[in-house]
mmCIF file of C-alpha atoms in Angstrom:
data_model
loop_
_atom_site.group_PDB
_atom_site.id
_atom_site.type_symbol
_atom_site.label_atom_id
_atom_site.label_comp_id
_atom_site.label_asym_id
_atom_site.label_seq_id
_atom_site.Cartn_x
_atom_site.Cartn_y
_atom_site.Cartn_z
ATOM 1 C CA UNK V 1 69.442 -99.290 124.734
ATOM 2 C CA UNK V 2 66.594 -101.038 124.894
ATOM 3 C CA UNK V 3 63.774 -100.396 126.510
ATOM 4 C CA UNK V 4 60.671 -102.919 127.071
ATOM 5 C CA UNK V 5 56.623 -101.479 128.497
ATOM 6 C CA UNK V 6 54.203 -103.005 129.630
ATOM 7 C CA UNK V 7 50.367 -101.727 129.680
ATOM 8 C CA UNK V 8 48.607 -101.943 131.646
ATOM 9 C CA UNK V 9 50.591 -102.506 134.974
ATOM 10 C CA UNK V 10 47.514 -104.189 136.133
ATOM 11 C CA UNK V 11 44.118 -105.208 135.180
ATOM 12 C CA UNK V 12 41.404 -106.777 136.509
ATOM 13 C CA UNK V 13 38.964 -108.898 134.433
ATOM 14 C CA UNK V 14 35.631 -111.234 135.580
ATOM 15 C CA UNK V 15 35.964 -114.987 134.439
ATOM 16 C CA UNK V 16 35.292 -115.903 130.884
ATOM 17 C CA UNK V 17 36.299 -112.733 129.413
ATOM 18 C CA UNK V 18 38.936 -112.359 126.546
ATOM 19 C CA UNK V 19 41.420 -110.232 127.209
ATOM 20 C CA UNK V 20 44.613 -108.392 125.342
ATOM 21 C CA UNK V 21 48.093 -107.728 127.429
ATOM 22 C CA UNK V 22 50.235 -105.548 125.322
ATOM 23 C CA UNK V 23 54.016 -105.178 125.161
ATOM 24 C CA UNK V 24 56.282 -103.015 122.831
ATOM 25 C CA UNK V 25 60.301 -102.392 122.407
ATOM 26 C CA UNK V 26 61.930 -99.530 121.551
ATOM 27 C CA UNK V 27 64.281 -101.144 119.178
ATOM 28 C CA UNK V 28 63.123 -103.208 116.368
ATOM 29 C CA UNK V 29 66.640 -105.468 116.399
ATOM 30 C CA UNK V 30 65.074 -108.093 118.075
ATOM 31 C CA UNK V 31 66.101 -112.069 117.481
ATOM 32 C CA UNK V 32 63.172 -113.011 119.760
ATOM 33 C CA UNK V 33 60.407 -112.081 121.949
ATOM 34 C CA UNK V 34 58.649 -114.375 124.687
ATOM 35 C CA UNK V 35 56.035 -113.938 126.973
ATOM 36 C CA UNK V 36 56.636 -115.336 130.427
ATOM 37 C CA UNK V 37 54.270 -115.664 133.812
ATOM 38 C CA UNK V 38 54.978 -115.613 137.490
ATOM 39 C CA UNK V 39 52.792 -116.313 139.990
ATOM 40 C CA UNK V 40 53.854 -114.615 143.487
ATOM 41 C CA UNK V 41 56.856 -115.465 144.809
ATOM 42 C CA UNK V 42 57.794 -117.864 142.018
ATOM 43 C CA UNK V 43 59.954 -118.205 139.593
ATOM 44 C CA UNK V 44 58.939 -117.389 135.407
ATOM 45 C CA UNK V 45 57.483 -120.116 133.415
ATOM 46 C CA UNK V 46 57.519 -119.514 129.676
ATOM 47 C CA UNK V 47 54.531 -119.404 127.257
ATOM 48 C CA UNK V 48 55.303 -118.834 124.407
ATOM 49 C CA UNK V 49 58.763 -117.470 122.246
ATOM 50 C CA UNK V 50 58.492 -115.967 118.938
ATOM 51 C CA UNK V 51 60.865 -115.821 116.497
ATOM 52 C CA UNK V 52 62.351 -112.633 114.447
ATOM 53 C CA UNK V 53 60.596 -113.842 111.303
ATOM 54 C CA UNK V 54 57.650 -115.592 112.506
ATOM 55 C CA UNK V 55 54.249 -113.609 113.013
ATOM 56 C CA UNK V 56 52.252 -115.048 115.869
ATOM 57 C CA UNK V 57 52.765 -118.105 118.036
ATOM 58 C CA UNK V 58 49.231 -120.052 119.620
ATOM 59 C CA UNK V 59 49.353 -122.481 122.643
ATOM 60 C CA UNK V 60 45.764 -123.553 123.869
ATOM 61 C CA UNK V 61 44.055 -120.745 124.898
ATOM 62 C CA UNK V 62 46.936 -118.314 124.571
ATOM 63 C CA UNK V 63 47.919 -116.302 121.099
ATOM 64 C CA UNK V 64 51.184 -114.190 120.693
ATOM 65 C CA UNK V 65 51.950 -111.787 117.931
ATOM 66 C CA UNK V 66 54.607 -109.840 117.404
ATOM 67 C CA UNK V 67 54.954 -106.627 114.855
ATOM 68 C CA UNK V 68 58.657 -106.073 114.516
ATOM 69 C CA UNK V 69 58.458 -102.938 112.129
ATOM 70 C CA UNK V 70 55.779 -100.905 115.191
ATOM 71 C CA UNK V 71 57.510 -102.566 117.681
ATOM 72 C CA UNK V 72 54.630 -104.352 119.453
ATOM 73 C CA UNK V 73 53.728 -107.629 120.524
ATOM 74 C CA UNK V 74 50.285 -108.530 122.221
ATOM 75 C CA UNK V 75 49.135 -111.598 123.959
ATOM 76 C CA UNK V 76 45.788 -112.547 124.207
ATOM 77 C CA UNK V 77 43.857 -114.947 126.703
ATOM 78 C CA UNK V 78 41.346 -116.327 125.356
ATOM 79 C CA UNK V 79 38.011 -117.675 128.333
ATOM 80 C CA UNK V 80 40.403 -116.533 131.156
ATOM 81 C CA UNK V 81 39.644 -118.563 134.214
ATOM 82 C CA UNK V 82 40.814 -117.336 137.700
ATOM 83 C CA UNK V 83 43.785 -120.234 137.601
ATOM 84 C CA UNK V 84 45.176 -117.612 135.273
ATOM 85 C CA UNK V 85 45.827 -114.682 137.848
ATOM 86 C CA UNK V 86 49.593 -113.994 138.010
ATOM 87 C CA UNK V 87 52.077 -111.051 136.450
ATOM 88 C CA UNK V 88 52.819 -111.727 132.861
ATOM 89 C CA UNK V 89 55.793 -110.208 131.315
ATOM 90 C CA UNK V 90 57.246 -110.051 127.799
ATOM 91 C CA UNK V 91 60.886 -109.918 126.924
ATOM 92 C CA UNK V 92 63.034 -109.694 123.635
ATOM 93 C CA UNK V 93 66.547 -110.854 122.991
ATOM 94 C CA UNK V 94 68.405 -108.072 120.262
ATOM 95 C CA UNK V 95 70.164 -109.512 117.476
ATOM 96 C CA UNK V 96 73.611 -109.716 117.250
ATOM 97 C CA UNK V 97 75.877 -111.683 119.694
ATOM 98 C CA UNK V 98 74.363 -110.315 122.838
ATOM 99 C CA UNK V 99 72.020 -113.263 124.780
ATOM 100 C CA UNK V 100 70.448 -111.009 127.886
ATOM 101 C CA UNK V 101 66.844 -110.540 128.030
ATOM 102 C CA UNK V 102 65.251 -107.264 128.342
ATOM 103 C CA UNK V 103 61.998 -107.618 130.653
ATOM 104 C CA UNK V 104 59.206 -105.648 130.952
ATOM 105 C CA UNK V 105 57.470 -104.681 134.343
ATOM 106 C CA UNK V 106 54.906 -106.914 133.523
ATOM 107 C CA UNK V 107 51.147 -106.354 134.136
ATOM 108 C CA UNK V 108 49.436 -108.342 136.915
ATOM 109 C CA UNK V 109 46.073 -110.086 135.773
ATOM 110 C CA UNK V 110 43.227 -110.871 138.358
ATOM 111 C CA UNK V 111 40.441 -113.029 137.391
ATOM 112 C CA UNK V 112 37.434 -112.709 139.207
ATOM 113 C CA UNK V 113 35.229 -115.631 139.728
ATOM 114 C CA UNK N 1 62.335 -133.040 138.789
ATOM 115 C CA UNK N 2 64.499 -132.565 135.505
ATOM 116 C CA UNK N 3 63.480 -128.528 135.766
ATOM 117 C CA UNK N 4 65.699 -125.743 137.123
ATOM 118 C CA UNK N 5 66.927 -126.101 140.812
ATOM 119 C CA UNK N 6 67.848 -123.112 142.877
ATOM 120 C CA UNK N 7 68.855 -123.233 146.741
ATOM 121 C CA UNK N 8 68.534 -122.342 148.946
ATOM 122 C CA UNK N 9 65.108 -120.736 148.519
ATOM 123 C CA UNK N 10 65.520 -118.148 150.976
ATOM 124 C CA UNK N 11 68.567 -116.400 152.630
ATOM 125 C CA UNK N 12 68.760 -113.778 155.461
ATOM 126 C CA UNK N 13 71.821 -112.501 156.161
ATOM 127 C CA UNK N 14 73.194 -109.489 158.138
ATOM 128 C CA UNK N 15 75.296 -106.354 156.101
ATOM 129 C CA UNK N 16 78.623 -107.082 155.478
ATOM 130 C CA UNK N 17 78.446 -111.313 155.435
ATOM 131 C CA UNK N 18 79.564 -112.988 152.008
ATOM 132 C CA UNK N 19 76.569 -115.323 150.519
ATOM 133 C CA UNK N 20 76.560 -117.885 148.108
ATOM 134 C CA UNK N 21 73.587 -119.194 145.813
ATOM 135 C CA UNK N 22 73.468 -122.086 143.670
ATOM 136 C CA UNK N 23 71.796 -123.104 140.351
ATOM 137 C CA UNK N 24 71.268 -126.695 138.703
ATOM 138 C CA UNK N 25 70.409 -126.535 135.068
ATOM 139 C CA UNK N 26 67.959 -128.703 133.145
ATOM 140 C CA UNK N 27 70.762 -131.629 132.561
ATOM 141 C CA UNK N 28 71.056 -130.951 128.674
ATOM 142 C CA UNK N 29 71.352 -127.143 128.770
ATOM 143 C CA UNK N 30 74.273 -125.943 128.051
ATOM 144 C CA UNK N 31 73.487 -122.564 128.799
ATOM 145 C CA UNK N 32 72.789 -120.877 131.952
ATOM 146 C CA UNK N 33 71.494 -117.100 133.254
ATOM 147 C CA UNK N 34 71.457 -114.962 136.392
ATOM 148 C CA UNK N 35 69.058 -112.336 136.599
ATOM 149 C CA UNK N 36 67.965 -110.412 139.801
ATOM 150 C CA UNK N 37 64.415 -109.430 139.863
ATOM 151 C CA UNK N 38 63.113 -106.868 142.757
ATOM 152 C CA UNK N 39 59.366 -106.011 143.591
ATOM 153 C CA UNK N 40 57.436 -105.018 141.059
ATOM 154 C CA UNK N 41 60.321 -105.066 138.111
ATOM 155 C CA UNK N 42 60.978 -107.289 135.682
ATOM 156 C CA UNK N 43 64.210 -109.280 135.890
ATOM 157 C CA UNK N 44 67.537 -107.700 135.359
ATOM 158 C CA UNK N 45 70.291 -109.529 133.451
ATOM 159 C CA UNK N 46 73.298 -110.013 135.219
ATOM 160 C CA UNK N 47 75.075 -112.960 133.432
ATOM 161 C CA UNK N 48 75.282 -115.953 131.318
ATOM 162 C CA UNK N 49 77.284 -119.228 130.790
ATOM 163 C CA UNK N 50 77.515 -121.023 127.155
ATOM 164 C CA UNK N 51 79.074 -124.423 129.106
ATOM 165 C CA UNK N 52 82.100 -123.040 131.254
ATOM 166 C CA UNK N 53 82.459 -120.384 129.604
ATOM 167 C CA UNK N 54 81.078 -116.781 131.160
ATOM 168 C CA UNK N 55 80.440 -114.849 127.940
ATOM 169 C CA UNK N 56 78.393 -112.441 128.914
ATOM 170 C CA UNK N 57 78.415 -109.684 132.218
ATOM 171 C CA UNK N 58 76.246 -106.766 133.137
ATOM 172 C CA UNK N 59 77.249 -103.614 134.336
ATOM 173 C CA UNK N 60 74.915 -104.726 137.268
ATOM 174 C CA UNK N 61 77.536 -106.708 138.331
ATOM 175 C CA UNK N 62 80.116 -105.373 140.518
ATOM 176 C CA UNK N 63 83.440 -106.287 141.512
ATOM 177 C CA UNK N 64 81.430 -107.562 145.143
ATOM 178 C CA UNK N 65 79.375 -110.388 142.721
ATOM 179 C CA UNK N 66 81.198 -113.322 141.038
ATOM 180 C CA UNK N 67 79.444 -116.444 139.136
ATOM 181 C CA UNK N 68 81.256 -119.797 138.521
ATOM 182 C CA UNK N 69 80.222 -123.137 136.337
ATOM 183 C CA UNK N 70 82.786 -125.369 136.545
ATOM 184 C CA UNK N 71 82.341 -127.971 134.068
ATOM 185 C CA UNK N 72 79.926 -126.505 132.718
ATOM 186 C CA UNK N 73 76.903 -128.074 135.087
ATOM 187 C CA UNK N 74 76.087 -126.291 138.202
ATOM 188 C CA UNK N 75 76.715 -121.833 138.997
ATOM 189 C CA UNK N 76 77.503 -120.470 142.105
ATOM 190 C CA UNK N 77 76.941 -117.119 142.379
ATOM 191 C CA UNK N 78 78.682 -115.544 145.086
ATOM 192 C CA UNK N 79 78.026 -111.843 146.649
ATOM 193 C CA UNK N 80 80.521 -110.700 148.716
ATOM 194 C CA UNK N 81 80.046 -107.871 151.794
ATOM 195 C CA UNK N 82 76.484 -107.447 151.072
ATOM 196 C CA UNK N 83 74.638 -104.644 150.871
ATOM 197 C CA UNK N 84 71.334 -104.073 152.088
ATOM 198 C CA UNK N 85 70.064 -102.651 147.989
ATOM 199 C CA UNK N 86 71.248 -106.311 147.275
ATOM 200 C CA UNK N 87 68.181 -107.786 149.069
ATOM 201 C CA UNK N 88 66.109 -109.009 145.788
ATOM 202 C CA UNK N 89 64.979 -112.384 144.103
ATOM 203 C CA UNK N 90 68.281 -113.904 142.305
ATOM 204 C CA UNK N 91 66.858 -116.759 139.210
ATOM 205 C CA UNK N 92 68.576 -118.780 137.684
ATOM 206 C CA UNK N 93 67.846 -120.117 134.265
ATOM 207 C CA UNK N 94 68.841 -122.287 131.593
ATOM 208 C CA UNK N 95 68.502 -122.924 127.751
ATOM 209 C CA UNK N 96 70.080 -124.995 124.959
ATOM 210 C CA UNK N 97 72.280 -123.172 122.093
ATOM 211 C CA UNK N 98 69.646 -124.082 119.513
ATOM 212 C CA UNK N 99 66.478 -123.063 120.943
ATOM 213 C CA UNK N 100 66.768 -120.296 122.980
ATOM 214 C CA UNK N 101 63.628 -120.351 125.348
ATOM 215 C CA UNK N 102 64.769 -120.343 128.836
ATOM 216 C CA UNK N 103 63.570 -122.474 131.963
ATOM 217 C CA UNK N 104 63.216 -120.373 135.264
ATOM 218 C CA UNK N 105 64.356 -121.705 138.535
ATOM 219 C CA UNK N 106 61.902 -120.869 141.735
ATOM 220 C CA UNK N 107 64.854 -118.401 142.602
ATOM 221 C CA UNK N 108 66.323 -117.852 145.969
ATOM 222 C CA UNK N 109 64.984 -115.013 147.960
ATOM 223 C CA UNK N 110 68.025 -113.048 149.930
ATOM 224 C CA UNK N 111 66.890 -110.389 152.476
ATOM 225 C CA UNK N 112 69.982 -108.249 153.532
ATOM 226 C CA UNK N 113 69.422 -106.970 157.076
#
């Protein structure tokens, strides 16, 4: 079965920093992985999905990368600005015919001004 | 709007009552997910649609929970004598075949009292 963590379950950072959420998977049979956020009481909007085969994934000031074989991705925020306080959470789809995401618990970012 | 539409956003409803959600997909999605997320947890798979077709079912769901997408457009998902460890955040999603990155709905909120 498997079995998505998140750490840290929270963390706390002031303005401008760079920071690194982390994310592994217990099983390496993954088709994808994507990195989601939710702000409170909200539904999930999606960052960024990477594929099996691909490496890393880069949308503005957000990177993804994902090591299948250590079964780890990380995402990293590059000049976090308090507009990006919320819970992100990773998930991974297994390959095979199977379509349900596994979630993590996520880990809850606060940017101090 | 052209993004995922859930209603209604909240629910309260006493033990025992039957309740019924529903989810409009992004128009050209032809797949569509339930997931139940509760406080401080990732989302939980409970099922998915590839058109009308449900191809996919958790053990999460009992024999009290039942989805529907006729034509393959809108779900219902229906929860019948509810319970009050039902009470949780119910999203909706939906994704095309090809590129499997799912759109989150704002998710309806159902408080079982």
């Amino acid at each position: 079965k498997q079995e998505v963590t998140q750490i840290p379950a929270a963390l706390s950072v002031p303005e401008g920093e760079n920071l690194v959420l982390n994310c592994s998977f217990t099983d390496s049979a993954i088709y994808n992985l994507q990195w989601f956020r939710q702000d409170p009481g909200k539904g999930l909007t999606s960052l960024l999905l990477i594929q099996s085969s691909q490496r890393e994934q880069t949308s503005g000031r957000l990177n993804a990368s994902l090591d299948k074989s250590s079964g780890r991705s990380t995402l990293y925020i590059a000049a976090s600005q308090p507009g990006d306080s919320a819970t992100y959470l990773c998930a991974v789809i297994r390959s095979g015919s199977a379509r349900q995401l596994t979630f993590g618990s996520g880990t809850q970012l606060t940017v101090l001004p | 709007d052209t993004g995922v539409s859930q209603n209604p956003r909240h629910k309260i409803t006493k033990r025992g009552q039957n309740v019924t959600f529903r989810c409009d997909p992004i128009s050209e999605h032809n797949r569509l997910y339930w997931y139940r997320q509760t406080l401080g947890q990732g989302p939980e798979f409970l099922t998915y649609f590839q058109n009308e077709a449900q191809l996919e079912k958790s053990r999460l769901l009992s024999d009290r929970f039942s989805a529907e997408r006729p034509k393959g457009s809108f779900s219902t998902l229906e929860i019948q004598r509810t319970e009050q460890g039902d009470s949780a955040m119910y999203l909706c999603a939906s994704s095309l075949v090809t590129i499997e990155k799912l759109f989150f709905g704002s998710g309806t909120q159902l408080s079982v009292l």
